[in-house]
Coordinates of C-alpha atoms and ligand atoms in Angstrom, one line a residue:
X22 CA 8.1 1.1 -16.8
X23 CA 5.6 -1.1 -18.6
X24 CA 1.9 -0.5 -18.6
X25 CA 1.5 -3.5 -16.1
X26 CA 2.6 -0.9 -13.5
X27 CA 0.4 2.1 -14.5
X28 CA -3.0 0.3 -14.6
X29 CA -5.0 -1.8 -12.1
X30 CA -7.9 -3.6 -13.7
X31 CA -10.8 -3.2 -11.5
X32 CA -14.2 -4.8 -10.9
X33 CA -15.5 -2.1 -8.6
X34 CA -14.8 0.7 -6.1
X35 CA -17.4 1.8 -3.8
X36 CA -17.4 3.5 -0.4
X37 CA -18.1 4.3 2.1
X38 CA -19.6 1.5 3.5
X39 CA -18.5 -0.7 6.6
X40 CA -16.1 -3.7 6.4
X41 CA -18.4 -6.4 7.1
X42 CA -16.0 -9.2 7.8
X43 CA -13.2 -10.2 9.7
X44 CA -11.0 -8.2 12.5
X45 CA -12.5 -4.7 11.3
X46 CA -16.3 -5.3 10.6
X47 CA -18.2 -2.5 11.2
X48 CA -15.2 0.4 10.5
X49 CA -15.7 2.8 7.9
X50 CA -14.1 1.7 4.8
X51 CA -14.2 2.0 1.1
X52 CA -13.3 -0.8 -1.1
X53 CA -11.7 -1.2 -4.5
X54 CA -12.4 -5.0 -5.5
X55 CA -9.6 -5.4 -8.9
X56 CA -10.7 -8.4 -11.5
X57 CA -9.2 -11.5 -11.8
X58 CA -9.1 -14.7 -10.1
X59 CA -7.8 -18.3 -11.1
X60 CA -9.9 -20.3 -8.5
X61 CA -13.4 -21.6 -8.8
X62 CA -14.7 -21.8 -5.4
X63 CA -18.5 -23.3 -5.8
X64 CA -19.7 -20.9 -3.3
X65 CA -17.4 -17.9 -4.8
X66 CA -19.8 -14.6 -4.0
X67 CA -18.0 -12.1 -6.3
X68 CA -17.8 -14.9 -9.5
X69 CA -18.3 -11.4 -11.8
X70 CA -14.6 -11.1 -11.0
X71 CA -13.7 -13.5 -13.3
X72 CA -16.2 -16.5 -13.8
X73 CA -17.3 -16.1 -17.8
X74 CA -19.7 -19.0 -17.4
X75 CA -21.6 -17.8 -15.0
X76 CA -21.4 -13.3 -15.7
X77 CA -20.7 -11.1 -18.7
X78 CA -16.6 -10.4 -17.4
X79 CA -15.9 -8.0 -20.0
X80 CA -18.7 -5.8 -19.2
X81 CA -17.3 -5.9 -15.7
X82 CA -13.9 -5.2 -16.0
X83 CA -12.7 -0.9 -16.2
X84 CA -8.7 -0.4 -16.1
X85 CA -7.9 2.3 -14.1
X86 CA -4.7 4.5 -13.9
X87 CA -3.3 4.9 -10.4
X88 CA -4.0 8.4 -10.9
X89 CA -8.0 7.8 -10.9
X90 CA -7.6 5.3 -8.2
X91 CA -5.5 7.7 -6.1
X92 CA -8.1 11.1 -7.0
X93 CA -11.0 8.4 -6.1
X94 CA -10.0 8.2 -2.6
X95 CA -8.7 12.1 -2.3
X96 CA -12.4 13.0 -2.5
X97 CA -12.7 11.4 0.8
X98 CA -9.7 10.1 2.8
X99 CA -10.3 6.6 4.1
X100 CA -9.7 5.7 7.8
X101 CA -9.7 2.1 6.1
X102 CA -9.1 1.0 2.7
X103 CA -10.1 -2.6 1.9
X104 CA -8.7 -4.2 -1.5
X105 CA -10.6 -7.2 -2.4
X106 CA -11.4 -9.6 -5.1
X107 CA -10.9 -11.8 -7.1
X108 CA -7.7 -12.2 -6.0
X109 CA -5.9 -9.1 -5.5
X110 CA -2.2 -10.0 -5.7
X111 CA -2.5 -11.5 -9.1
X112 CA -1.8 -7.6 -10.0
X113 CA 1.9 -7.4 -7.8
X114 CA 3.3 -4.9 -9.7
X115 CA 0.8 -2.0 -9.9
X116 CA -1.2 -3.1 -6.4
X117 CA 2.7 -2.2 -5.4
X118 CA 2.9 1.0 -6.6
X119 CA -0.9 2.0 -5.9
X120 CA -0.2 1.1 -2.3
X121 CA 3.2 3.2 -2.1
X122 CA 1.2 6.5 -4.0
X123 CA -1.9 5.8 -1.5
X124 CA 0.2 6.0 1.4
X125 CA 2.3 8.8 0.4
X126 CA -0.3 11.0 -0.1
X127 CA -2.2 9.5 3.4
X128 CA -5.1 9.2 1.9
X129 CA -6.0 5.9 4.0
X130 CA -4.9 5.0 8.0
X131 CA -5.3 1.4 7.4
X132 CA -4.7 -0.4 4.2
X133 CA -6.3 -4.0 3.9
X134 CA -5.6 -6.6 1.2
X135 CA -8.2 -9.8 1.5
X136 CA -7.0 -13.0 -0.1
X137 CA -7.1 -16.5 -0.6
X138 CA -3.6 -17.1 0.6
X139 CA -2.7 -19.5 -2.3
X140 CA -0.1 -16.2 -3.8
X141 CA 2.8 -14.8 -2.0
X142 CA 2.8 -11.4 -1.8
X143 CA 5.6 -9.3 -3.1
X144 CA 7.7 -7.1 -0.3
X145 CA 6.4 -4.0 -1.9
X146 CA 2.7 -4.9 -0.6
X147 CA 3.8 -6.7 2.5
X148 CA 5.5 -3.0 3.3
X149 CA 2.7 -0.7 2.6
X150 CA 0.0 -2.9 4.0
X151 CA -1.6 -3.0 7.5
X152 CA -3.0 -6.1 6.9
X153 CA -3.8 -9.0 5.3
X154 CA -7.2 -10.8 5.4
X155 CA -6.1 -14.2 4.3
X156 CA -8.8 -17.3 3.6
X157 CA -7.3 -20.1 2.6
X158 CA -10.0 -22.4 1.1
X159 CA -11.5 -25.6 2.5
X160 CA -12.3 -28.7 1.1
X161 CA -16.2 -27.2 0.6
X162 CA -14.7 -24.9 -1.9
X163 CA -14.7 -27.8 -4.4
X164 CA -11.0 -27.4 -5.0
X165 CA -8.6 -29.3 -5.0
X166 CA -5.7 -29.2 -1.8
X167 CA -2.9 -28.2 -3.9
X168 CA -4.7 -25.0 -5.5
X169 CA -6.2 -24.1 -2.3
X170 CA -3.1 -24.9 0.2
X171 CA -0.1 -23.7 -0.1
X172 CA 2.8 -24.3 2.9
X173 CA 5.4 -22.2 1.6
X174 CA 2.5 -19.3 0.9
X175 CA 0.9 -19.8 4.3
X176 CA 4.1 -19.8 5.9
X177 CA 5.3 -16.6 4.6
X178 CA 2.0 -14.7 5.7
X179 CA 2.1 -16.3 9.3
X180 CA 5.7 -15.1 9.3
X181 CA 5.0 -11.1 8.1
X182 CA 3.0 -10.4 11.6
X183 CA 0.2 -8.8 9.1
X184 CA -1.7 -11.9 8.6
X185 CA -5.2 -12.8 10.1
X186 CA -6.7 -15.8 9.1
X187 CA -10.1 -15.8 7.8
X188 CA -12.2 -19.0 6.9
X189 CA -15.3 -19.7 5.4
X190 CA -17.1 -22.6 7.5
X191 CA -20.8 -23.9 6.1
X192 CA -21.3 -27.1 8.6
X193 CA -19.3 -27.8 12.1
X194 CA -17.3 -30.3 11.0
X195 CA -14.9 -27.8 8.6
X196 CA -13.7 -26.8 12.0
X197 CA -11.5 -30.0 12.4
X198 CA -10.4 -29.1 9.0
X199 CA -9.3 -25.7 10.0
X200 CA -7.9 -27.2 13.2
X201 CA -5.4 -29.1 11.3
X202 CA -4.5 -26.0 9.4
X203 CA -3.8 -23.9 12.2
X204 CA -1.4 -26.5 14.2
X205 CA 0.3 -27.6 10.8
X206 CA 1.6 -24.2 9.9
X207 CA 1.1 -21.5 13.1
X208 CA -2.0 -19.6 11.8
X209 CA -3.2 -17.1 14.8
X210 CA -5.0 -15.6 15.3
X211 CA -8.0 -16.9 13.5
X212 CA -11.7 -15.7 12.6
X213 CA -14.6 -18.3 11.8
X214 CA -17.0 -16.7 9.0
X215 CA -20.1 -18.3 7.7
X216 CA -20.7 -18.6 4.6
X217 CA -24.2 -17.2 2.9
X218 CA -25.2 -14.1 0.9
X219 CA -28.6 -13.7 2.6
X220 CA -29.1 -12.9 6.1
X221 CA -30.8 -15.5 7.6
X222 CA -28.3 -18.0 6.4
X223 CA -26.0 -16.0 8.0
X224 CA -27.4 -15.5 11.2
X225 CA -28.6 -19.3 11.7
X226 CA -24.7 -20.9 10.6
X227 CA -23.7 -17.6 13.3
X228 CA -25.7 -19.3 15.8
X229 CA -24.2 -22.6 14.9
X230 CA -20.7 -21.8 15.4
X231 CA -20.8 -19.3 18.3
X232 CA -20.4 -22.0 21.1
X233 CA -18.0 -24.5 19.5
X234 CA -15.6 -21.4 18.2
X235 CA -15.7 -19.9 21.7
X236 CA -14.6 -23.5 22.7
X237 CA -11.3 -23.7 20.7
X238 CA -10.8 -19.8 21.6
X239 CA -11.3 -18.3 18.4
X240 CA -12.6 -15.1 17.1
X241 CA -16.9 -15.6 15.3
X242 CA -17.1 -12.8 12.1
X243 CA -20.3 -11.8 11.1
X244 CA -21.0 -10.7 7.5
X245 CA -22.6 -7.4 8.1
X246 CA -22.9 -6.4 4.5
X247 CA -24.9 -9.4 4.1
X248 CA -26.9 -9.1 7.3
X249 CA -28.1 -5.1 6.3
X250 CA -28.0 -5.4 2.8
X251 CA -28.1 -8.9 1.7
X252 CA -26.5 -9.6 -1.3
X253 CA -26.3 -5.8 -3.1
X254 CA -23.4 -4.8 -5.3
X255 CA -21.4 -2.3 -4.2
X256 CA -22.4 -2.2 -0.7
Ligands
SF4_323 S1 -10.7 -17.2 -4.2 FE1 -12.3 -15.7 -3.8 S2 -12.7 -14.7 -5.8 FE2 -11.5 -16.6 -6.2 S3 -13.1 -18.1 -6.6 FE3 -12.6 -18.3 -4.5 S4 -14.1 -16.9 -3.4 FE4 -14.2 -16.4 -5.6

């Protein structure tokens, strides 16, 4: 076994706090979010992941054996554990094994993995997972399409049944852009997020979107992090 599969290299854990986004916002969750990402999204709101020209990286990043991961959580067993980013499937191997210790020793009920959707997962992860939070990025991410979309990738999360689709919308219009992504490869069901990292931003794009979702039958997240703490680490 190489060390690749005994240490995670981690941003952040913290918990317990609520999920704030997506299909479980407002459940009680704690949160490990691991280092590392090869995008740039211009709006990215956890850059100290991995952006060294805009945050000191190396003072962020902590490796951490499975074993302080797993005695973390054993302190208080999580209804939902939420693994975040970055990108968390850059780290296949030990995310693997973390997941298979974590659930052997039911220290969560409900495993989440949030991620862009540009990786494939390996089957290890796919397994142990309940879900995956999956936001492919849209052309407001600054991208370009073929680091952001990925057919073969989006088609294997629509076909695991554990995939919800997540996307960041800033003005109406990116929802004929997520239209097109939806009827091109099958993504259902999907949740519209705004994106912001202070409340009122939040709350105003929230208002925005809430009829014209509604219209094309689709699910409105909130950011509730963002709306009770605004834009706190570790919350
Ligand atoms: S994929 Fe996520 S972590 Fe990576 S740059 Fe985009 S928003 Fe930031």
């Amino acid at each position: 076994m190489s060390d690749m599969d005994q240490y995670v290299v981690v941003d952040e854990t913290f918990g317990p706090t609520f999920q704030g986004e997506g299909s479980s916002a407002g459940r009680y969750a704690h949160f490990i979010r691991l280092f590392g990402c090869r995008l740039s999204c211009a709006w990215c709101d956890s850059p100290q992941t991995h952006d060294a020209t805009r945050c000191d990286v190396a003072a962020e990043q902590r490796i951490l054996s499975i074993e302080d991961v797993t005695s973390w959580l054993a302190a208080d067993p999580a209804g939902l554990l939420v693994i975040t980013g970055g990108e968390p499937l850059l780290q296949p191997h030990v995310v693997g094994r973390l997941l298979c210790a974590i659930r052997e020793r039911a220290l969560a009920t409900d495993i989440e993995i949030e991620t862009s959707g540009a990786i494939a997962p390996a089957d290890m992860i796919t397994s142990a997972v309940t879900r995956f939070n999956v936001s492919p990025k849209l052309a407001h991410s600054g991208l370009r399409r073929h680091q952001r979309i990925r057919p073969a990738v989006l088609r294997g999360f629509a076909d695991s049944g554990k995939a919800i689709w997540k996307f960041v919308v800033q003005e109406l219009d990116d929802l004929d852009e997520i239209q097109d992504l939806v009827d091109t490869y099958g993504l259902h069901p999907v949740w519209v997020m705004p994106e912001g990292t202070d409340s009122a931003t939040v709350l105003a794009r929230m208002r925005m979107l809430a009829d014209p979702v509604l219209a094309r039958r689709w699910h409105l997240s909130t950011r509730l992090h963002t709306l009770l703490w605004e834009n706190d680490r570790g919350r």
